[in-house]
CSV table of C-alpha atoms in Angstrom, one decimal:
chain,number,residue,atom,x,y,z
A,28,MET,CA,72.6,91.9,108.5
A,29,LYS,CA,74.8,89.4,110.0
A,30,ILE,CA,76.3,90.2,113.4
A,31,LEU,CA,78.8,88.3,115.5
A,32,ILE,CA,78.7,88.6,119.3
A,33,ALA,CA,81.4,87.1,121.5
A,34,ASP,CA,81.3,86.8,125.1
A,35,ASP,CA,82.4,84.1,127.6
A,36,ASP,CA,79.6,85.2,130.0
A,37,ARG,CA,76.6,83.0,129.0
A,38,VAL,CA,74.0,85.3,130.5
A,39,SER,CA,75.2,88.4,128.7
A,40,LEU,CA,75.7,86.5,125.5
A,41,ARG,CA,72.1,85.0,125.6
A,42,ARG,CA,70.7,88.4,126.5
A,43,LEU,CA,72.5,90.1,123.6
A,44,GLU,CA,71.7,87.2,121.2
A,45,LYS,CA,67.9,87.4,121.9
A,46,THR,CA,67.8,91.3,121.8
A,47,LEU,CA,69.7,91.6,118.5
A,48,ALA,CA,67.6,88.8,116.8
A,49,GLY,CA,64.5,90.7,117.9
A,50,TRP,CA,65.9,93.7,116.1
A,51,GLY,CA,66.2,91.6,112.9
A,52,TYR,CA,69.9,90.8,113.0
A,53,GLU,CA,71.1,87.4,111.8
A,54,VAL,CA,73.1,86.5,115.1
A,55,HIS,CA,76.1,84.4,115.2
A,56,THR,CA,77.8,83.7,118.6
A,57,ALA,CA,81.1,82.7,119.9
A,58,SER,CA,81.9,81.9,123.5
A,59,ASP,CA,85.6,82.9,123.4
A,60,GLY,CA,88.1,85.1,121.5
A,61,SER,CA,89.6,82.3,119.4
A,62,GLU,CA,86.2,81.0,118.1
A,63,ALA,CA,85.3,84.8,117.3
A,64,TRP,CA,88.6,85.2,115.3
A,65,HIS,CA,88.0,82.0,113.5
A,66,GLN,CA,84.4,83.2,112.5
A,67,LEU,CA,85.8,86.6,111.4
A,68,ALA,CA,88.1,84.8,109.1
A,69,GLN,CA,85.5,83.1,107.0
A,70,PRO,CA,84.8,84.4,103.6
A,71,ASP,CA,81.3,85.1,104.4
A,72,ALA,CA,81.9,86.5,107.9
A,73,PRO,CA,79.5,88.9,109.5
A,74,LYS,CA,80.6,92.6,108.8
A,75,MET,CA,79.5,93.9,112.3
A,76,ALA,CA,80.8,92.2,115.6
A,77,ILE,CA,80.2,93.1,119.2
A,78,LEU,CA,83.2,91.8,121.2
A,79,ASP,CA,83.6,91.5,124.9
A,80,TRP,CA,87.0,92.9,125.9
A,81,VAL,CA,88.1,90.2,128.5
A,82,MET,CA,87.6,86.7,127.1
A,83,PRO,CA,89.7,83.5,127.3
A,84,GLY,CA,91.8,82.7,124.2
A,85,LEU,CA,91.9,86.0,122.5
A,86,ASP,CA,90.5,89.1,124.1
A,87,GLY,CA,88.5,91.6,122.2
A,88,VAL,CA,91.2,94.3,121.9
A,89,GLU,CA,93.6,91.7,120.4
A,90,ILE,CA,91.0,90.7,117.9
A,91,CYS,CA,90.6,94.3,116.9
A,92,ARG,CA,94.3,94.8,116.4
A,93,ARG,CA,94.6,91.7,114.2
A,94,GLU,CA,91.7,92.5,112.3
A,95,ARG,CA,93.0,96.0,111.6
A,96,GLU,CA,96.6,94.7,110.9
A,97,LEU,CA,95.2,92.3,108.3
A,98,ALA,CA,93.3,95.2,106.6
A,99,ARG,CA,91.0,92.8,104.9
A,100,GLU,CA,89.3,94.2,101.7
A,101,ARG,CA,85.9,93.5,103.6
A,102,TYR,CA,85.7,95.8,106.5
A,103,THR,CA,84.4,94.5,110.0
A,104,TYR,CA,82.7,97.3,112.2
A,105,ILE,CA,83.6,96.4,115.5
A,106,LEU,CA,82.0,97.5,118.9
A,107,LEU,CA,83.8,96.6,122.0
A,108,LEU,CA,81.7,95.6,125.0
A,109,THR,CA,83.1,95.6,128.5
A,110,SER,CA,82.8,96.2,132.2
A,111,LYS,CA,85.9,98.3,131.9
A,112,SER,CA,84.8,101.9,132.2
A,113,SER,CA,87.7,104.1,132.8
A,114,LYS,CA,88.8,106.7,130.3
A,115,ALA,CA,92.1,104.9,129.8
A,116,ASP,CA,90.4,101.6,128.9
A,117,PHE,CA,88.1,103.7,126.6
A,118,ILE,CA,91.1,105.0,124.8
A,119,GLU,CA,92.9,101.7,124.7
A,120,GLY,CA,89.8,100.1,123.2
A,121,LEU,CA,89.6,102.6,120.5
A,122,LYS,CA,93.2,102.8,119.7
A,123,SER,CA,93.1,99.0,119.1
A,124,GLY,CA,90.9,99.6,116.2
A,125,ALA,CA,87.4,99.3,117.7
A,126,ASP,CA,84.9,101.6,116.0
A,127,ASP,CA,82.8,102.0,119.1
A,128,TYR,CA,82.7,101.1,122.8
A,129,LEU,CA,80.0,100.3,125.2
A,130,CYS,CA,80.0,99.5,128.9
A,131,LYS,CA,78.2,96.6,130.3
A,132,PRO,CA,75.4,96.0,131.1
A,133,VAL,CA,74.2,97.5,128.0
A,134,ASP,CA,71.5,100.0,127.7
A,135,GLN,CA,69.2,98.6,125.0
A,136,SER,CA,68.1,101.8,123.3
A,137,GLU,CA,71.7,103.1,123.2
A,138,LEU,CA,72.9,99.8,121.7
A,139,GLU,CA,70.2,100.0,119.1
A,140,LEU,CA,71.2,103.4,118.0
A,141,ARG,CA,74.9,102.7,118.0
A,142,LEU,CA,74.4,99.6,115.9
A,143,ARG,CA,72.1,101.7,113.4
A,144,ALA,CA,75.0,104.1,113.1
A,145,GLY,CA,77.4,101.2,112.6
A,146,SER,CA,75.0,99.7,109.9
A,147,ARG,CA,75.2,103.0,108.0
A,148,ILE,CA,79.0,102.8,108.0
A,149,VAL,CA,79.0,99.2,106.9
A,150,ASP,CA,76.4,100.0,104.1
A,151,LEU,CA,78.7,102.9,103.1
A,152,GLN,CA,81.8,100.8,103.1
A,153,GLU,CA,80.1,98.1,101.1
A,154,SER,CA,79.0,100.6,98.4
A,155,LEU,CA,82.5,102.0,98.1
A,156,PHE,CA,83.8,98.5,97.9
A,157,ASN,CA,81.4,97.5,95.1
A,158,ALA,CA,82.3,100.8,93.3
A,159,CYS,CA,86.1,100.1,93.7
A,160,ARG,CA,85.5,96.5,92.4
A,161,ALA,CA,83.6,97.7,89.5
A,162,LEU,CA,86.4,100.1,88.6
A,163,LYS,CA,89.1,97.5,88.9
A,164,GLN,CA,87.0,95.3,86.8
A,165,GLN,CA,86.8,97.9,84.0
A,166,ALA,CA,90.5,98.7,84.3
A,167,THR,CA,91.7,95.2,83.9
A,168,HIS,CA,89.1,93.5,81.7
A,169,ASP,CA,88.0,93.7,78.2
A,170,GLN,CA,84.4,95.0,77.9
A,171,LEU,CA,83.3,92.8,75.1
A,172,THR,CA,84.6,89.4,76.0
A,173,ASP,CA,85.2,89.9,79.7
A,174,LEU,CA,88.6,88.5,79.3
A,175,TRP,CA,91.7,90.2,80.9
A,176,ASN,CA,92.7,93.2,78.8
A,177,ARG,CA,96.1,93.7,77.2
A,178,ARG,CA,97.7,95.5,80.0
A,179,ALA,CA,96.4,93.0,82.7
A,180,ILE,CA,97.6,89.9,80.8
A,181,HIS,CA,100.9,91.6,80.1
A,182,GLU,CA,101.4,92.2,83.8
A,183,PHE,CA,100.3,88.6,84.5
A,184,LEU,CA,102.9,87.4,82.0
A,185,THR,CA,105.6,89.5,83.5
A,186,GLN,CA,104.9,88.1,87.1
A,187,GLU,CA,104.7,84.6,85.9
A,188,LEU,CA,107.9,84.7,83.8
A,189,SER,CA,109.7,86.2,86.8
A,190,ARG,CA,108.3,83.4,89.1
A,191,ALA,CA,109.1,80.6,86.6
A,192,THR,CA,112.8,81.9,86.4
A,193,ARG,CA,113.0,82.0,90.3
A,194,GLU,CA,111.5,78.4,90.6
A,195,ASN,CA,113.2,77.1,87.6
A,196,ALA,CA,109.8,76.0,86.2
A,197,PRO,CA,108.6,76.1,82.5
A,198,LEU,CA,106.2,78.6,81.3
A,199,SER,CA,104.6,78.8,77.8
A,200,ILE,CA,102.4,81.2,76.0
A,201,VAL,CA,100.1,80.9,73.1
A,202,LEU,CA,99.1,83.8,70.8
A,203,ALA,CA,96.0,83.0,69.0
A,204,ASP,CA,94.4,84.7,66.1
A,205,ILE,CA,90.9,84.2,64.4
A,206,ASP,CA,91.3,83.4,60.8
A,207,HIS,CA,89.8,85.6,58.3
A,208,PHE,CA,88.1,87.6,61.0
A,209,LYS,CA,88.0,90.7,58.8
A,210,SER,CA,85.9,88.9,56.2
A,211,ILE,CA,83.4,87.9,58.9
A,212,ASN,CA,82.9,91.6,60.0
A,213,ASP,CA,82.8,92.7,56.3
A,214,THR,CA,80.2,90.0,55.4
A,215,TYR,CA,78.0,89.8,58.5
A,216,GLY,CA,78.7,93.2,60.1
A,217,HIS,CA,80.4,94.1,63.3
A,218,PHE,CA,77.5,93.1,65.6
A,219,VAL,CA,78.0,89.5,64.3
A,220,GLY,CA,81.9,89.9,64.5
A,221,ASP,CA,81.5,90.8,68.2
A,222,GLY,CA,79.2,87.8,68.9
A,223,VAL,CA,81.8,85.5,67.3
A,224,LEU,CA,84.5,87.1,69.5
A,225,THR,CA,82.5,86.7,72.7
A,226,GLU,CA,81.7,83.0,71.8
A,227,ILE,CA,85.3,82.3,70.9
A,228,ALA,CA,86.5,83.9,74.2
A,229,ALA,CA,84.1,81.7,76.1
A,230,ARG,CA,85.2,78.5,74.4
A,231,LEU,CA,88.8,79.2,75.0
A,232,LYS,CA,88.3,80.2,78.4
A,233,GLY,CA,86.5,77.0,79.1
A,234,GLU,CA,89.5,74.9,78.0
A,235,LEU,CA,91.9,76.4,80.3
A,236,ARG,CA,93.1,75.3,83.9
A,237,ASP,CA,92.3,77.5,86.8
A,238,TYR,CA,95.8,78.9,87.0
A,239,ASP,CA,96.1,79.6,83.3
A,240,ARG,CA,95.1,83.1,82.1
A,241,ILE,CA,93.7,84.4,78.9
A,242,GLY,CA,93.5,87.9,77.7
A,243,ARG,CA,92.3,89.7,74.6
A,244,TYR,CA,95.5,91.0,73.3
A,245,GLY,CA,94.3,92.7,70.1
A,246,GLY,CA,91.4,93.0,67.9
A,247,GLU,CA,90.8,89.3,67.2
A,248,GLU,CA,94.1,88.2,69.0
A,249,PHE,CA,94.2,86.4,72.4
A,250,LEU,CA,97.2,85.8,74.6
A,251,ILE,CA,97.1,82.7,76.7
A,252,VAL,CA,99.8,82.2,79.6
A,253,LEU,CA,100.3,78.7,80.6
A,254,PRO,CA,102.4,78.5,83.9
A,255,GLY,CA,104.2,75.2,84.5
A,256,CYS,CA,103.7,74.0,80.8
A,257,GLY,CA,106.8,72.8,78.9
A,258,THR,CA,106.9,72.1,75.1
A,259,GLU,CA,104.5,69.1,74.9
A,260,ASP,CA,101.9,70.2,77.2
A,261,ALA,CA,101.8,73.7,75.8
A,262,VAL,CA,101.4,72.3,72.0
A,263,ARG,CA,98.8,70.0,73.2
A,264,GLN,CA,96.9,72.8,74.9
A,265,ALA,CA,97.2,75.0,72.0
A,266,GLU,CA,95.8,72.3,69.8
A,267,ARG,CA,92.9,71.9,72.2
A,268,LEU,CA,92.2,75.6,72.0
A,269,ARG,CA,92.3,75.4,68.2
A,270,ALA,CA,90.0,72.4,68.1
A,271,ALA,CA,87.5,74.0,70.5
A,272,VAL,CA,87.0,76.9,68.0
A,273,GLN,CA,86.7,74.6,64.9
A,274,GLN,CA,84.6,71.8,66.4
A,275,ALA,CA,81.2,73.5,66.4
A,276,PRO,CA,79.9,76.1,64.0
A,277,PHE,CA,78.9,79.5,65.2
A,278,LEU,CA,75.1,80.2,64.9
A,279,VAL,CA,74.7,83.6,63.2
A,280,SER,CA,71.4,85.0,61.8
A,281,ASN,CA,70.0,81.6,61.3
A,282,SER,CA,73.0,80.3,59.4
A,283,SER,CA,76.0,78.5,60.6
A,284,LEU,CA,79.4,80.0,60.4
A,285,SER,CA,82.6,78.0,60.5
A,286,VAL,CA,85.4,79.9,62.2
A,287,THR,CA,89.0,78.7,62.7
A,288,LEU,CA,92.0,79.7,64.8
A,289,SER,CA,95.7,79.8,64.3
A,290,ALA,CA,98.1,79.7,67.2
A,291,GLY,CA,101.8,80.4,67.8
A,292,VAL,CA,103.5,78.8,70.8
A,293,ALA,CA,106.6,80.0,72.6
A,294,ILE,CA,108.3,78.3,75.5
A,295,ASP,CA,110.5,79.6,78.4
A,296,GLU,CA,112.3,77.0,80.0
A,297,GLY,CA,115.6,75.5,81.2
A,298,SER,CA,118.5,77.3,79.6
A,299,ARG,CA,116.1,79.2,77.2
A,300,ARG,CA,115.0,82.1,79.4
A,301,PHE,CA,113.5,85.3,77.8
A,302,ASP,CA,112.3,88.6,78.8
A,303,VAL,CA,108.5,89.4,78.1
A,304,ASP,CA,109.1,91.2,74.8
A,305,SER,CA,111.4,88.4,73.5
A,306,LEU,CA,108.8,85.7,74.5
A,307,LEU,CA,106.1,87.6,72.8
A,308,GLN,CA,108.1,88.1,69.6
A,309,ARG,CA,108.7,84.3,69.4
A,310,SER,CA,105.0,83.6,69.8
A,311,ASP,CA,104.2,86.2,67.2
A,312,LEU,CA,106.6,84.6,64.8
A,313,ALA,CA,105.1,81.2,65.4
A,314,LEU,CA,101.7,82.6,64.9
A,315,TYR,CA,102.9,84.1,61.5
A,316,ARG,CA,104.2,80.7,60.6
A,317,ALA,CA,100.9,79.0,61.4
A,318,LYS,CA,99.1,81.5,59.3
A,319,HIS,CA,101.4,81.0,56.4
A,320,SER,CA,101.3,77.4,56.5
A,321,GLY,CA,97.6,77.3,55.8
A,322,ARG,CA,95.8,78.7,58.9
A,323,ASN,CA,93.8,76.7,61.4
A,324,ARG,CA,97.0,75.1,62.9
A,325,VAL,CA,99.3,75.5,65.8
A,326,ALA,CA,103.1,76.2,65.2
A,327,LEU,CA,105.8,76.1,67.9
A,328,PHE,CA,108.5,78.7,67.7
A,329,THR,CA,112.0,77.3,66.7
A,330,SER,CA,115.1,79.5,66.9
A,331,GLU,CA,115.9,78.9,63.1
A,332,TRP,CA,112.9,81.3,62.3
A,333,LEU,CA,114.6,84.3,64.0
A,334,GLY,CA,115.4,86.8,61.3
A,335,GLU,CA,112.8,85.8,59.0
A,336,LEU,CA,110.7,89.1,59.3
A,337,PRO,CA,111.7,92.3,58.2
A,338,VAL,CA,112.7,94.7,61.0
A,339,GLY,CA,109.7,96.4,62.6
A,340,VAL,CA,107.1,93.9,61.1
A,341,THR,CA,105.3,91.7,63.6
A,342,GLY,CA,104.0,88.2,62.7
A,343,ALA,CA,100.4,89.4,63.1
A,344,ALA,CA,100.9,92.4,60.7
A,345,ALA,CA,102.7,90.2,58.2
A,346,CYS,CA,99.8,87.8,58.0
A,347,ALA,CA,97.0,90.5,58.1
A,348,GLU,CA,94.4,90.1,55.4
B,19,MET,CA,68.3,83.4,155.0
B,20,PRO,CA,68.2,87.2,154.3
B,21,THR,CA,65.2,89.2,154.8
B,22,ILE,CA,63.8,90.4,151.5
B,23,GLU,CA,62.1,93.7,151.3
B,24,ALA,CA,61.3,95.6,148.1
B,25,THR,CA,63.8,98.3,148.6
B,26,SER,CA,65.4,99.4,145.3
B,27,HIS,CA,69.3,99.6,145.1
B,28,LYS,CA,68.7,103.0,143.5
B,29,MET,CA,67.2,104.2,146.6
B,30,ARG,CA,70.1,103.5,149.0
B,31,PRO,CA,73.8,103.6,148.4
B,32,LEU,CA,75.7,100.5,148.4
B,33,ALA,CA,77.7,99.5,151.4
B,34,LYS,CA,81.4,99.9,151.2
B,35,LEU,CA,82.7,96.5,151.5
B,36,LEU,CA,86.4,97.4,152.3
B,37,PRO,CA,87.0,100.5,154.1
B,38,ALA,CA,90.7,101.7,153.7
B,39,ASN,CA,93.2,99.5,155.5
B,40,GLU,CA,90.6,97.5,157.2
B,41,PRO,CA,89.9,94.2,155.4
B,42,ARG,CA,86.8,92.5,156.7
B,43,ALA,CA,83.8,90.6,155.3
B,44,ALA,CA,81.3,92.5,153.3
B,45,ALA,CA,78.3,93.8,155.1
B,46,THR,CA,75.2,91.7,154.2
B,47,LEU,CA,72.6,93.9,152.7
B,48,ASP,CA,69.8,92.0,153.9
B,49,VAL,CA,67.2,94.5,153.1
B,50,TRP,CA,68.4,94.9,149.5
B,51,ASN,CA,66.2,93.7,146.7
B,52,ILE,CA,66.6,93.9,143.0
B,53,ASP,CA,64.9,96.8,141.2
B,54,TRP,CA,62.9,94.4,139.0
B,55,GLN,CA,61.0,97.2,137.0
B,56,THR,CA,64.5,98.5,135.9
B,57,VAL,CA,65.7,95.1,135.0
B,58,ILE,CA,62.7,94.1,133.1
B,59,ASP,CA,62.6,97.6,131.3
B,60,ASP,CA,66.3,97.0,130.3
B,61,LEU,CA,65.3,93.6,128.8
B,62,GLY,CA,62.6,95.5,126.7
B,63,GLY,CA,59.8,94.2,129.0
B,64,ASP,CA,60.6,90.4,128.1
B,65,GLU,CA,59.7,88.4,131.1
B,66,ALA,CA,60.4,85.2,129.3
B,67,LEU,CA,64.0,86.4,128.6
B,68,LEU,CA,64.5,87.4,132.2
B,69,GLN,CA,63.4,83.8,133.3
B,70,GLU,CA,65.8,82.4,130.8
B,71,LEU,CA,68.7,84.5,132.0
B,72,ILE,CA,68.0,83.5,135.5
B,73,ASP,CA,68.2,79.8,134.6
B,74,VAL,CA,71.4,80.3,132.7
B,75,PHE,CA,72.8,82.3,135.6
B,76,ILE,CA,72.0,79.7,138.2
B,77,ALA,CA,73.3,77.0,136.0
B,78,THR,CA,76.7,78.6,135.5
B,79,TYR,CA,77.7,80.8,138.3
B,80,PRO,CA,78.7,78.1,140.7
B,81,GLU,CA,81.3,76.8,138.2
B,82,THR,CA,82.5,80.4,137.6
B,83,LEU,CA,82.9,80.9,141.3
B,84,ASN,CA,84.7,77.7,141.6
B,85,GLU,CA,87.2,78.8,139.0
B,86,ALA,CA,88.0,81.8,141.2
B,87,ARG,CA,88.1,79.5,144.3
B,88,ASN,CA,90.7,77.4,142.6
B,89,ALA,CA,92.7,80.4,141.3
B,90,LEU,CA,92.8,81.8,144.8
B,91,ALA,CA,93.9,78.3,146.2
B,92,ARG,CA,96.7,78.6,143.8
B,93,ALA,CA,97.4,82.3,144.8
B,94,ASP,CA,96.7,83.1,141.2
B,95,LEU,CA,95.5,86.6,141.6
B,96,PRO,CA,95.4,87.6,137.9
B,97,GLY,CA,93.2,84.5,137.4
B,98,VAL,CA,91.0,85.7,140.2
B,99,ALA,CA,90.7,89.1,138.9
B,100,ARG,CA,89.8,87.7,135.5
B,101,VAL,CA,87.0,85.5,136.8
B,102,ALA,CA,85.7,88.3,139.0
B,103,HIS,CA,85.5,90.6,136.1
B,104,LYS,CA,83.4,88.0,134.4
B,105,LEU,CA,81.2,87.5,137.3
B,106,LYS,CA,80.8,91.4,137.4
B,107,GLY,CA,79.6,91.3,133.8
B,108,THR,CA,77.2,88.5,134.6
B,109,VAL,CA,75.5,89.9,137.6
B,110,GLY,CA,75.3,93.4,135.9
B,111,ASN,CA,72.4,92.0,134.0
B,112,PHE,CA,70.3,91.9,137.3
B,113,GLY,CA,71.3,95.3,138.4
B,114,PHE,CA,74.2,96.9,140.3
B,115,GLY,CA,73.5,95.3,143.8
B,116,PRO,CA,75.7,93.8,146.3
B,117,ALA,CA,76.8,90.9,144.2
B,118,TRP,CA,78.0,93.4,141.4
B,119,GLU,CA,79.6,95.4,144.1
B,120,ALA,CA,81.2,92.3,145.7
B,121,SER,CA,82.5,91.1,142.1
B,122,ARG,CA,84.0,94.7,141.5
B,123,THR,CA,85.8,94.7,145.0
B,124,LEU,CA,87.1,91.0,144.5
B,125,GLU,CA,88.5,92.1,141.0
B,126,ALA,CA,89.9,95.2,142.7
B,127,THR,CA,91.8,93.4,145.6
B,128,ALA,CA,93.0,90.6,143.2
B,129,LYS,CA,94.4,93.1,140.7
B,130,GLU,CA,96.2,94.9,143.4
B,131,ALA,CA,97.7,91.5,144.4
B,132,ARG,CA,96.4,91.8,147.9
B,133,LEU,CA,96.1,88.0,148.7
B,134,ALA,CA,94.7,88.2,152.3
B,135,GLU,CA,92.3,90.8,151.5
B,136,THR,CA,91.2,88.9,148.2
B,137,ARG,CA,90.4,85.7,150.4
B,138,VAL,CA,88.0,88.0,152.4
B,139,THR,CA,86.4,89.7,149.5
B,140,PHE,CA,85.9,86.2,147.8
B,141,THR,CA,84.0,84.9,150.8
B,142,ALA,CA,81.9,88.2,150.6
B,143,ALA,CA,81.3,87.6,147.0
B,144,GLU,CA,80.3,83.9,147.6
B,145,ARG,CA,77.8,85.1,150.1
B,146,GLU,CA,76.3,87.9,147.9
B,147,PHE,CA,75.9,85.4,145.0
B,148,ALA,CA,74.1,83.0,147.2
B,149,HIS,CA,71.9,85.9,148.2
B,150,LEU,CA,71.3,86.8,144.6
B,151,GLU,CA,70.4,83.4,143.8
B,152,VAL,CA,67.6,83.5,146.4
B,153,LEU,CA,66.3,86.7,145.1
B,154,LEU,CA,66.3,85.3,141.5
B,155,LEU,CA,64.6,82.2,142.5
B,156,SER,CA,61.9,84.1,144.3
B,157,ARG,CA,61.3,86.1,141.1
B,158,LYS,CA,60.9,82.8,139.2
B,159,ARG,CA,58.4,81.6,141.9
B,160,VAL,CA,56.4,84.9,141.5
B,161,ALA,CA,56.6,84.7,137.7
B,162,SER,CA,55.2,81.1,137.5
B,163,ALA,CA,52.7,81.6,140.3
């Protein structure tokens, strides 16, 4: 386990460093508070730290306070080390957020046992953190494709739409649907259908920028949110997505399967600002047009299409096979 | 040069450096010696580590004392207290002898903003650190013999 020790006294620092290394810890050292704080801010920072109370720059107590105020997802177990030994000091140290407190010079066997207790807490916290992360992943991602699920992508769209309006920036969405997917399932079975869905998800994801987001919106339907994209960029990107699906066949049971994708694009920009449902409705209508114009194509929503669908019928439903 | 005898600090109480209302230089505990067995036990029996810590101490403490001296010259008593606290932590690695006690007293007088007394306790600390250096060097000589 990695452990950070911070002390401006080189004798005590070296003594601790050698002792902890002998106990199997991967020891990182800092000779003042600022350096310790910098190391704790790194993504792969040690999860245990032994901090001297009185140090130049930042003292150990201040580091504890800052660390607890930040409430990072990753917990750092902090043991304060000091020559201060009054009860008031002890209370102040623990109030600052330290997990434990030891007086200098350190009794080796006591330190070893306290660190062992600290390691148990760190391990427990790590298990809890991993469990939470797994639950969060399950709650926000589609199990088959590992894309964002419908609720998560909808939330992202809501946030991005709000940001786009606030910053007067464009935002586009693409609603994409696999052509004749039902016949793939009917002909080759659901196992193959799932394989096609997974492969398409990977291809679409591979075409996006880091700040775009894609979710599985329905059975064979994907919603892609493109922050900052105006009309031309969005149509170009939708076309790239469509081509990514068409360009190479899918290998299924020793045979090659050609699959295509239709996509509807809707834009939110300038004076044309919409709420989430209206924007989705527009992309849905554009998708409907792409399907009815022969499939394997991209259609951009235009306002003349409003009113084309019967009330209560969505574009995807209208083009269902 | 102090007389060095193998008397453990655990066997005799430390001298009180500053009796109430009577600032004076600390008494020289010329018969005091470090309880090496305790020190080495605290280091897990690691003689090489002890030698290394002695080297680090001897290389660094003059500069730290100098920081306290400069702070005192500026009458910066919080600065003196901070450095004295650091010295106390450093020498604690070699037991709670007169140098530790002198550091503790220096920290206390500086914290209480007693400038005149702090000058006295600083002089005492200087002397005890010099004594400690002699003891540490003698340990090195014995170890390398």
